[in-house]
Coordinates of C-alpha atoms and ligand atoms in Angstrom, one line a residue:
M351 CA -11.8 -25.7 14.7
R352 CA -9.4 -25.0 11.8
V353 CA -9.6 -21.7 10.1
A354 CA -7.5 -20.5 7.1
V355 CA -6.7 -16.8 6.8
V356 CA -5.6 -15.9 3.3
G357 CA -3.1 -13.0 3.4
S358 CA -0.6 -12.2 6.1
G359 CA -0.8 -8.4 6.0
P360 CA -2.2 -6.4 8.9
S361 CA -5.8 -7.5 8.3
G362 CA -4.8 -11.2 8.1
C363 CA -2.7 -11.0 11.2
Y364 CA -5.3 -9.1 13.2
T365 CA -7.9 -11.6 12.1
A366 CA -5.8 -14.5 13.3
Q367 CA -5.1 -12.6 16.6
S368 CA -8.8 -11.9 17.2
L369 CA -9.7 -15.5 16.5
V370 CA -7.2 -17.1 18.9
Q371 CA -7.8 -14.5 21.6
L372 CA -11.6 -14.8 21.5
D373 CA -11.8 -18.7 21.3
S374 CA -9.3 -21.1 22.8
G375 CA -10.4 -23.9 20.5
V376 CA -9.5 -22.2 17.2
F377 CA -6.4 -23.1 15.2
V378 CA -5.4 -20.7 12.4
D379 CA -3.3 -21.2 9.3
V380 CA -2.2 -17.9 7.8
L381 CA -1.6 -18.5 4.1
D382 CA 0.3 -16.1 1.9
R383 CA 1.3 -16.4 -1.8
L384 CA 4.7 -14.9 -0.9
P385 CA 7.3 -16.7 1.2
C386 CA 7.4 -13.5 3.4
P387 CA 4.7 -12.3 5.8
Y388 CA 3.3 -8.9 6.7
G389 CA 1.8 -7.8 3.3
L390 CA 1.9 -4.0 2.9
V391 CA 3.8 -3.5 6.1
R392 CA 6.7 -5.2 4.4
Y393 CA 5.9 -4.1 0.8
G394 CA 4.0 -0.8 1.1
V395 CA 5.2 1.1 4.1
A396 CA 8.0 3.4 3.0
P397 CA 11.5 2.1 3.9
D398 CA 12.3 5.3 5.8
H399 CA 9.3 4.9 8.0
E400 CA 11.0 2.7 10.5
K401 CA 8.6 3.3 13.3
I402 CA 5.6 2.1 11.3
K403 CA 7.7 -0.8 10.0
S404 CA 8.4 -1.8 13.5
L405 CA 4.8 -2.9 13.7
Q406 CA 6.2 -6.1 12.2
G407 CA 7.1 -7.0 15.8
S408 CA 3.5 -7.2 16.9
L409 CA 2.5 -9.0 13.7
R410 CA 5.3 -11.5 14.3
A411 CA 4.0 -12.2 17.8
V412 CA 0.6 -13.2 16.2
L413 CA 2.2 -15.5 13.6
E414 CA 4.3 -17.1 16.4
H415 CA 1.3 -17.8 18.6
E416 CA 1.0 -21.5 19.5
R417 CA -2.3 -21.9 17.7
V418 CA -1.3 -19.9 14.6
R419 CA 0.8 -21.3 11.7
F420 CA 2.3 -19.3 8.8
L421 CA 2.3 -21.1 5.4
G422 CA 4.1 -19.0 2.8
G423 CA 4.3 -19.7 -0.9
V424 CA 0.6 -20.8 -1.1
R425 CA -1.3 -19.1 -3.8
V426 CA -5.1 -19.2 -3.6
G427 CA -7.1 -18.9 -6.8
G428 CA -5.8 -17.9 -10.3
P429 CA -3.4 -19.9 -12.5
G430 CA -1.4 -22.5 -10.5
G431 CA -3.2 -21.5 -7.3
L432 CA -5.3 -23.7 -5.0
P433 CA -8.9 -23.2 -6.1
V434 CA -11.1 -21.3 -3.6
E435 CA -13.6 -24.3 -3.6
R436 CA -10.7 -26.7 -2.7
L437 CA -9.5 -24.5 0.1
R438 CA -13.0 -24.4 1.6
E439 CA -12.9 -28.2 1.8
L440 CA -9.7 -28.2 3.9
Y441 CA -10.9 -25.8 6.6
H442 CA -14.0 -25.2 8.7
A443 CA -13.9 -21.6 7.6
V444 CA -11.8 -19.3 5.4
V445 CA -11.2 -15.6 5.8
Y446 CA -9.9 -13.7 2.8
C447 CA -7.6 -10.8 3.8
V448 CA -6.1 -10.3 0.3
G449 CA -6.1 -6.5 0.3
A450 CA -6.3 -4.3 -2.8
A451 CA -3.6 -5.5 -5.1
S452 CA -4.1 -3.2 -8.0
D453 CA -4.3 0.6 -8.6
R454 CA -7.1 2.9 -9.8
H455 CA -6.7 4.3 -13.3
L456 CA -6.9 7.9 -14.3
G457 CA -8.7 7.1 -17.6
V458 CA -7.0 9.9 -19.6
P459 CA -5.1 9.7 -22.9
G460 CA -1.4 8.9 -22.6
E461 CA -1.7 7.3 -19.2
D462 CA 0.3 4.3 -20.4
L463 CA 3.1 6.2 -22.0
P464 CA 6.6 5.0 -21.1
G465 CA 7.7 7.1 -18.1
S466 CA 4.2 7.0 -16.6
W467 CA 3.7 4.5 -13.7
S468 CA 1.3 3.8 -11.0
A469 CA 2.8 4.8 -7.6
T470 CA 2.2 1.2 -6.5
E471 CA 4.6 0.0 -9.2
F472 CA 7.2 2.4 -7.9
V473 CA 6.6 1.5 -4.3
S474 CA 6.8 -2.2 -5.1
W475 CA 10.2 -1.7 -6.8
Y476 CA 11.9 0.2 -3.9
S477 CA 10.2 -2.1 -1.4
A478 CA 11.8 -5.2 -3.1
H479 CA 8.5 -6.9 -4.0
P480 CA 9.5 -10.0 -5.9
D481 CA 6.9 -9.3 -8.6
A482 CA 8.2 -5.7 -9.2
V483 CA 10.2 -4.9 -12.3
E484 CA 13.2 -2.7 -12.7
A485 CA 11.5 -0.5 -15.2
G486 CA 14.0 2.3 -15.4
F487 CA 11.7 4.6 -13.5
L488 CA 14.3 7.4 -13.2
A489 CA 16.1 7.1 -16.5
G490 CA 16.7 10.5 -17.9
A491 CA 14.2 12.2 -15.5
R492 CA 14.8 15.7 -14.3
S493 CA 11.4 16.5 -13.0
A494 CA 8.5 14.4 -11.8
V495 CA 4.8 14.8 -11.4
V496 CA 2.9 12.9 -8.7
I497 CA -0.8 12.9 -9.4
G498 CA -2.9 12.7 -6.2
V499 CA -2.6 14.1 -2.7
G500 CA -2.9 11.1 -0.4
N501 CA -0.3 9.4 1.8
V502 CA 1.1 7.3 -1.0
A503 CA 1.7 10.4 -3.0
V504 CA 3.6 11.9 0.0
D505 CA 5.6 8.7 0.3
V506 CA 6.8 8.6 -3.3
T507 CA 7.4 12.3 -3.3
R508 CA 9.6 12.0 -0.2
M509 CA 11.5 9.0 -1.6
L510 CA 12.3 11.0 -4.8
A511 CA 13.7 13.8 -2.7
R512 CA 15.8 11.8 -0.2
G513 CA 19.5 11.5 -0.7
A514 CA 21.7 8.4 -0.6
A515 CA 22.9 9.0 3.0
E516 CA 19.3 8.9 4.3
L517 CA 18.3 5.8 2.2
S518 CA 21.3 3.6 2.9
S519 CA 20.2 3.1 6.5
T520 CA 16.9 1.6 5.3
D521 CA 16.3 -2.0 4.1
M522 CA 15.8 -0.9 0.5
P523 CA 17.3 -3.3 -2.0
Q524 CA 20.7 -2.3 -3.2
A525 CA 19.7 -1.8 -6.9
A526 CA 16.9 0.6 -5.9
L527 CA 19.2 2.5 -3.5
T528 CA 21.9 2.9 -6.2
T529 CA 19.3 4.1 -8.7
L530 CA 17.7 6.6 -6.3
A531 CA 21.1 7.8 -5.1
A532 CA 22.1 8.6 -8.7
S533 CA 18.7 10.2 -9.6
G534 CA 18.7 13.4 -11.6
V535 CA 15.2 14.3 -10.5
R536 CA 15.5 17.7 -8.9
E537 CA 11.9 18.9 -8.9
V538 CA 8.8 16.9 -7.8
R539 CA 5.3 18.4 -8.1
M540 CA 2.5 16.8 -6.2
V541 CA -0.8 17.7 -7.6
G542 CA -4.4 17.6 -6.2
R543 CA -7.5 18.1 -8.3
R544 CA -9.4 19.6 -5.3
G545 CA -8.4 22.1 -2.6
P546 CA -5.9 21.9 0.3
S547 CA -8.7 21.3 2.8
Q548 CA -9.8 18.2 0.9
A549 CA -6.4 16.6 0.5
R550 CA -6.2 13.0 1.8
F551 CA -2.7 13.1 3.3
T552 CA -2.3 13.1 7.1
T553 CA -0.6 16.1 8.8
K554 CA 2.3 14.1 10.2
E555 CA 3.2 12.8 6.7
L556 CA 2.7 16.2 5.2
R557 CA 4.9 17.9 7.8
E558 CA 7.7 15.4 7.2
L559 CA 8.1 16.8 3.6
G560 CA 9.0 20.2 5.2
G561 CA 11.7 18.5 7.3
L562 CA 13.6 16.9 4.4
P563 CA 17.3 17.9 4.2
D564 CA 18.4 20.1 1.4
T565 CA 14.8 20.3 0.0
E566 CA 12.7 23.4 -0.5
V567 CA 8.9 22.9 -0.3
T568 CA 6.8 25.5 -2.0
V569 CA 3.0 26.2 -2.4
D570 CA 1.4 29.0 -4.3
P571 CA -0.7 31.1 -2.0
D572 CA -3.0 32.1 -4.8
E573 CA -3.8 28.5 -5.5
L574 CA -4.4 27.8 -1.9
A575 CA -6.7 30.8 -1.6
L576 CA -9.1 29.3 -4.1
D577 CA -10.2 27.0 -1.2
P578 CA -13.0 28.8 0.8
A579 CA -11.6 27.2 4.0
Y580 CA -8.1 28.5 3.4
A581 CA -8.6 32.0 4.8
D582 CA -10.4 30.7 7.9
P583 CA -9.8 27.0 8.5
S584 CA -11.3 27.2 12.0
G585 CA -14.5 25.4 10.9
L586 CA -12.7 22.4 9.5
P587 CA -12.4 19.1 11.2
A588 CA -9.0 18.9 13.1
P589 CA -7.0 16.8 10.6
Q590 CA -7.9 19.0 7.7
R591 CA -7.4 22.2 9.7
R592 CA -3.9 21.1 10.7
N593 CA -3.1 20.3 7.0
V594 CA -4.2 23.8 6.0
E595 CA -2.2 25.4 8.8
V596 CA 1.0 23.6 7.6
L597 CA 0.4 24.8 4.1
R598 CA -0.3 28.3 5.2
D599 CA 3.0 28.3 7.0
W600 CA 4.9 27.0 3.9
A601 CA 3.2 29.6 1.7
A602 CA 4.6 32.3 3.9
R603 CA 8.2 31.0 3.9
P604 CA 10.9 32.9 2.0
P605 CA 12.6 30.9 -0.8
V606 CA 15.7 28.8 0.1
D607 CA 18.5 27.5 -1.9
A608 CA 18.3 23.7 -2.0
S609 CA 19.2 20.9 -4.4
H610 CA 15.7 19.4 -4.4
R611 CA 12.4 21.2 -4.7
I612 CA 8.9 19.9 -3.9
R613 CA 6.0 21.9 -5.2
L614 CA 2.5 21.2 -4.0
H615 CA -0.3 22.2 -6.4
F616 CA -4.1 22.2 -5.9
Y617 CA -7.1 22.6 -8.2
L618 CA -5.5 21.0 -11.2
R619 CA -7.0 17.9 -12.7
P620 CA -5.1 15.7 -15.2
V621 CA -6.6 15.5 -18.6
E622 CA -3.8 14.1 -20.8
L623 CA -0.2 12.9 -20.6
L624 CA 1.8 14.3 -23.5
A625 CA 4.5 12.5 -25.3
D626 CA 7.9 13.8 -26.1
G627 CA 10.2 11.5 -28.2
G628 CA 8.0 8.4 -27.5
R629 CA 8.0 8.9 -23.7
V630 CA 6.0 11.1 -21.4
G631 CA 7.2 14.7 -21.5
A632 CA 4.5 16.6 -19.7
V633 CA 1.1 16.4 -18.1
R634 CA -1.8 18.6 -19.3
F635 CA -4.0 19.8 -16.4
E636 CA -7.2 21.7 -16.4
R637 CA -7.5 24.4 -13.8
T638 CA -10.5 23.7 -11.6
V639 CA -12.6 25.7 -9.1
P640 CA -14.7 24.6 -6.1
D641 CA -18.3 23.8 -7.0
G642 CA -19.5 24.7 -3.5
Q643 CA -20.4 21.0 -2.7
G644 CA -17.0 19.6 -2.0
G645 CA -16.3 18.9 -5.7
V646 CA -14.8 20.9 -8.4
T647 CA -15.7 22.1 -11.9
G648 CA -13.4 22.6 -14.9
T649 CA -12.6 26.2 -16.0
G650 CA -11.6 25.3 -19.6
R651 CA -8.1 26.7 -18.9
F652 CA -5.3 24.2 -19.4
E653 CA -1.7 24.1 -18.1
D654 CA 1.1 21.8 -19.3
V655 CA 3.6 20.8 -16.6
E656 CA 6.9 19.3 -17.8
A657 CA 7.8 15.8 -16.4
Q658 CA 9.9 12.9 -17.6
L659 CA 8.5 10.8 -14.7
V660 CA 4.8 10.6 -13.8
L661 CA 3.6 8.7 -10.8
R662 CA -0.2 8.2 -10.7
S663 CA -1.0 8.0 -7.0
V664 CA -4.8 8.0 -7.1
G665 CA -5.6 5.0 -4.8
Y666 CA -5.5 1.2 -4.7
R667 CA -8.1 -1.1 -6.1
G668 CA -9.2 -4.6 -5.1
V669 CA -8.9 -7.3 -7.7
P670 CA -11.4 -10.2 -8.1
L671 CA -10.3 -13.6 -6.7
E672 CA -11.5 -16.4 -9.0
G673 CA -14.3 -18.3 -7.2
L674 CA -15.3 -15.4 -4.9
P675 CA -18.0 -12.9 -5.6
F676 CA -16.8 -9.4 -6.4
D677 CA -18.4 -6.0 -6.7
A678 CA -16.5 -4.2 -9.5
A679 CA -17.8 -0.8 -8.6
S680 CA -16.3 -0.8 -5.1
G681 CA -13.5 -3.3 -5.8
T682 CA -14.6 -5.3 -2.7
V683 CA -16.2 -8.7 -1.9
P684 CA -19.8 -8.2 -1.0
N685 CA -20.2 -9.0 2.7
V686 CA -22.3 -8.4 5.8
E687 CA -20.1 -7.8 8.8
G688 CA -17.4 -9.8 7.2
R689 CA -19.6 -12.7 6.0
V690 CA -19.3 -13.2 2.3
V691 CA -22.5 -12.8 0.4
R692 CA -23.1 -14.9 -2.8
G693 CA -26.1 -13.7 -4.8
S694 CA -28.5 -12.7 -2.1
A695 CA -27.4 -15.1 0.7
V696 CA -24.6 -15.3 3.1
S697 CA -22.1 -18.1 2.1
A698 CA -21.4 -20.5 5.0
G699 CA -17.8 -20.5 6.1
E700 CA -16.5 -17.7 3.9
Y701 CA -15.4 -14.3 5.3
V702 CA -13.4 -11.2 4.4
A703 CA -11.5 -8.6 6.4
G704 CA -9.4 -5.5 5.6
W705 CA -9.3 -3.6 2.3
I706 CA -11.1 -6.4 0.3
K707 CA -13.9 -6.1 2.8
R708 CA -14.2 -2.3 3.1
G709 CA -12.1 -0.7 0.3
P710 CA -8.6 0.8 0.4
T711 CA -8.9 3.4 3.1
G712 CA -7.6 3.9 6.6
V713 CA -4.3 3.4 8.3
I714 CA -2.9 0.1 9.5
G715 CA -4.7 0.3 12.9
T716 CA -8.0 0.7 11.1
N717 CA -7.7 -3.1 10.3
R718 CA -7.9 -4.0 14.0
P719 CA -11.6 -3.3 14.6
C720 CA -12.4 -4.4 11.0
A721 CA -10.7 -7.8 11.6
K722 CA -12.3 -8.2 15.0
Q723 CA -15.8 -7.7 13.6
T724 CA -15.2 -10.5 11.1
A725 CA -13.8 -12.8 13.8
V726 CA -16.8 -12.1 15.9
S727 CA -19.1 -13.0 13.0
L728 CA -17.1 -16.2 12.3
L729 CA -17.2 -17.3 15.9
A730 CA -20.9 -16.7 16.1
D731 CA -21.3 -19.1 13.2
A732 CA -18.7 -21.6 14.7
P733 CA -21.1 -24.1 16.2
A734 CA -22.6 -24.9 12.8
L735 CA -19.3 -24.7 10.9
A736 CA -17.4 -27.0 13.4
R737 CA -19.7 -29.8 12.4
G738 CA -18.2 -30.0 8.9
S739 CA -15.5 -32.6 8.4
V740 CA -12.0 -31.5 7.4
P741 CA -8.7 -33.3 7.1
D742 CA -6.5 -33.4 10.2
D743 CA -3.7 -31.5 8.5
P744 CA -4.4 -29.5 5.4
V745 CA -0.7 -29.4 4.6
A746 CA -0.8 -32.9 3.2
A747 CA -3.6 -31.9 0.9
L748 CA -1.6 -28.8 -0.2
R749 CA 1.4 -31.1 -1.0
A750 CA -0.9 -33.4 -2.9
A751 CA -2.0 -30.4 -5.0
G752 CA 1.7 -29.7 -5.8
I753 CA 2.1 -26.8 -3.3
E754 CA 5.1 -27.0 -0.9
P755 CA 4.4 -24.3 1.8
V756 CA 7.3 -22.2 3.1
P757 CA 7.1 -22.7 6.9
W758 CA 7.9 -20.1 9.5
A759 CA 11.4 -21.5 9.7
G760 CA 11.8 -20.7 6.0
W761 CA 10.8 -17.1 6.6
Q762 CA 13.3 -16.9 9.5
A763 CA 15.9 -18.2 7.1
I764 CA 15.0 -15.3 4.7
E765 CA 15.4 -12.9 7.5
R766 CA 18.9 -14.3 8.3
A767 CA 19.9 -14.1 4.6
E768 CA 18.8 -10.5 4.5
A769 CA 20.8 -9.6 7.6
E770 CA 23.9 -11.4 6.0
L771 CA 23.4 -9.5 2.7
G772 CA 23.2 -6.2 4.6
A773 CA 26.4 -7.0 6.5
S774 CA 28.2 -7.8 3.3
L775 CA 27.2 -4.4 1.9
G776 CA 28.1 -2.5 5.0
R777 CA 24.4 -1.8 5.7
S778 CA 21.9 -3.2 8.1
V779 CA 19.2 -5.6 6.9
V780 CA 18.9 -5.4 3.0
K781 CA 15.8 -7.1 1.4
L782 CA 16.1 -9.8 -1.1
A783 CA 14.3 -8.6 -4.2
D784 CA 13.5 -11.6 -6.3
W785 CA 11.7 -14.9 -6.1
D786 CA 14.8 -17.1 -6.7
A787 CA 16.8 -15.5 -3.9
L788 CA 13.8 -15.6 -1.5
L789 CA 13.0 -19.2 -2.2
A790 CA 16.6 -20.3 -2.2
A791 CA 17.1 -18.7 1.2
A792 CA 13.9 -20.3 2.5
R793 CA 14.7 -23.8 1.2
R794 CA 18.4 -23.7 2.1
T795 CA 17.6 -23.7 5.8
A796 CA 14.6 -26.0 5.5
A797 CA 17.0 -28.5 3.9
S798 CA 19.8 -28.0 6.5
Ligands
NAP310 P1 -6.1 8.0 -1.1 O1 -5.8 8.4 0.3 O2 -7.4 7.5 -1.4 O3 -5.7 9.3 -2.0 C1 -5.9 9.3 -3.4 C2 -5.7 10.6 -4.0 O4 -5.9 10.5 -5.4 C3 -6.7 11.7 -3.5 O5 -6.0 12.9 -3.4 C4 -7.7 11.7 -4.7 O6 -8.3 13.0 -4.9 C5 -6.8 11.5 -5.9 N1 -7.5 11.1 -7.1 C6 -8.3 10.0 -7.2 N2 -8.7 9.9 -8.5 C7 -8.1 10.9 -9.2 C8 -8.2 11.3 -10.5 N3 -8.9 10.7 -11.4 N4 -7.5 12.4 -10.8 C9 -6.7 13.1 -9.9 N5 -6.7 12.7 -8.6 C10 -7.4 11.6 -8.3 O7 -5.1 6.9 -1.6 P2 -3.6 6.5 -1.2 O8 -2.7 7.7 -1.1 O9 -3.3 5.4 -2.2 O10 -3.7 5.8 0.2 C11 -4.5 4.6 0.4 C12 -4.6 4.4 1.9 O11 -3.4 4.0 2.5 C13 -5.1 5.7 2.6 O12 -6.0 5.3 3.6 C14 -3.8 6.2 3.3 O13 -4.0 7.0 4.4 C15 -3.1 4.9 3.6 N6 -1.6 5.1 3.7 C16 -1.1 5.5 4.9 C17 0.2 5.8 5.0 C18 0.7 6.3 6.3 O14 0.0 6.3 7.3 N7 1.9 6.8 6.4 C19 1.1 5.7 3.9 C20 0.6 5.2 2.7 C21 -0.8 4.9 2.6 P3 -9.9 13.2 -4.4 O15 -9.9 13.3 -2.9 O16 -10.3 14.4 -5.1 O17 -10.6 11.9 -4.9

């Protein structure tokens, strides 16, 4: 039985792994629109999080399994992409693991002013995503506001506070490294609309901010105290209790002299981004108070916080894939245990796993059980699906559609080119940051 998995991030790799582990008669092609595998592990995990990035090793083992094949540079759906209906004809089953490629919007005036970016745009840039643009994120910026208190907010805050010495050992592209190293941003404020006990970051990530060299982290004890759980966090679930304990500790620290300052704020919700000379100059927040039910209410009191750079870090959002059903409210593909639902019925041979199945929550490991559930559903349907007739090798059909897949050897050539680039710069591996360079590296070796 031949299965296509669309997307080679954690959910795609874990789906392929479950399928080949659970059934010795399954062959899996893992398709990705990029010539590089690993999805958000390559293009979302912060460059200085080497331990999490090393997960690539276990994803690599999946893609090198004898019954798994990586086919890069294959876009499914959309302009120039292989239509979903055509892909379905080439395989007994297709699993979409396409993640959540966009970001949520704030829906406030001024959100699109120059100088205001989604955190995902900033992350894509310093992670060398080939679609990212060098947008002059840091041009003229002295202070930054990061809206949201999830792990992505912590990542971008930390990257803004890190110095050149710490960044140069990462695989960050040279241009981003040079820009961040020359950054004039001295103060970063990370702002939550609810209280410290409701923040979404995990304690390990929060604590890391406190360990940054030459950086002072401050919180205002009066702001923290608005949270009913702040005085006595003992009733909170362990992850939230630990967050509050870290913040209490920081609130009690004496000031230190440092070249960077990170300030955490709570109970402030953004209502408008204010312009200054055609760019963002400040964020207007409304002070909120707890409503007693886990939410907040506005107080009608407003505070303007100066910022020449605003990063909106309020969560990812799934995007519709042409030819697949989509629930706009949740940003996911309707499904029952991973089986895609069209109208009111399950659609034979179409599945989802990962963020496009359940929404953009959880850490990388959360995708394991999610992918396994989908694989189990698919294999339960396998006897009926395997009766369908499909071509012996779908690659011929891809070529006929004008798509020349980048094989695993092409990806390995990119890896070698990145190691060579790093060596030439006196660094370790340095990522290639644009389509031309990636494809040239992949094709050079394919040709030789
Ligand atoms: P997230 O965890 O959902 O956090 C989003 C934040 O934005 C929350 O603080 C939320 O506040 C806030 N927010 C949403 N709408 C807002 C609005 N209109 N105005 C102001 N604030 C708003 O999203 P994320 O940080 O993008 O992370 C996505 C997933 O990736 C998470 O599961 C995360 O743990 C994971 N991740 C993990 C790591 C890691 O393990 N190191 C790194 C990066 C990402 P409310 O709570 O009030 O809605």
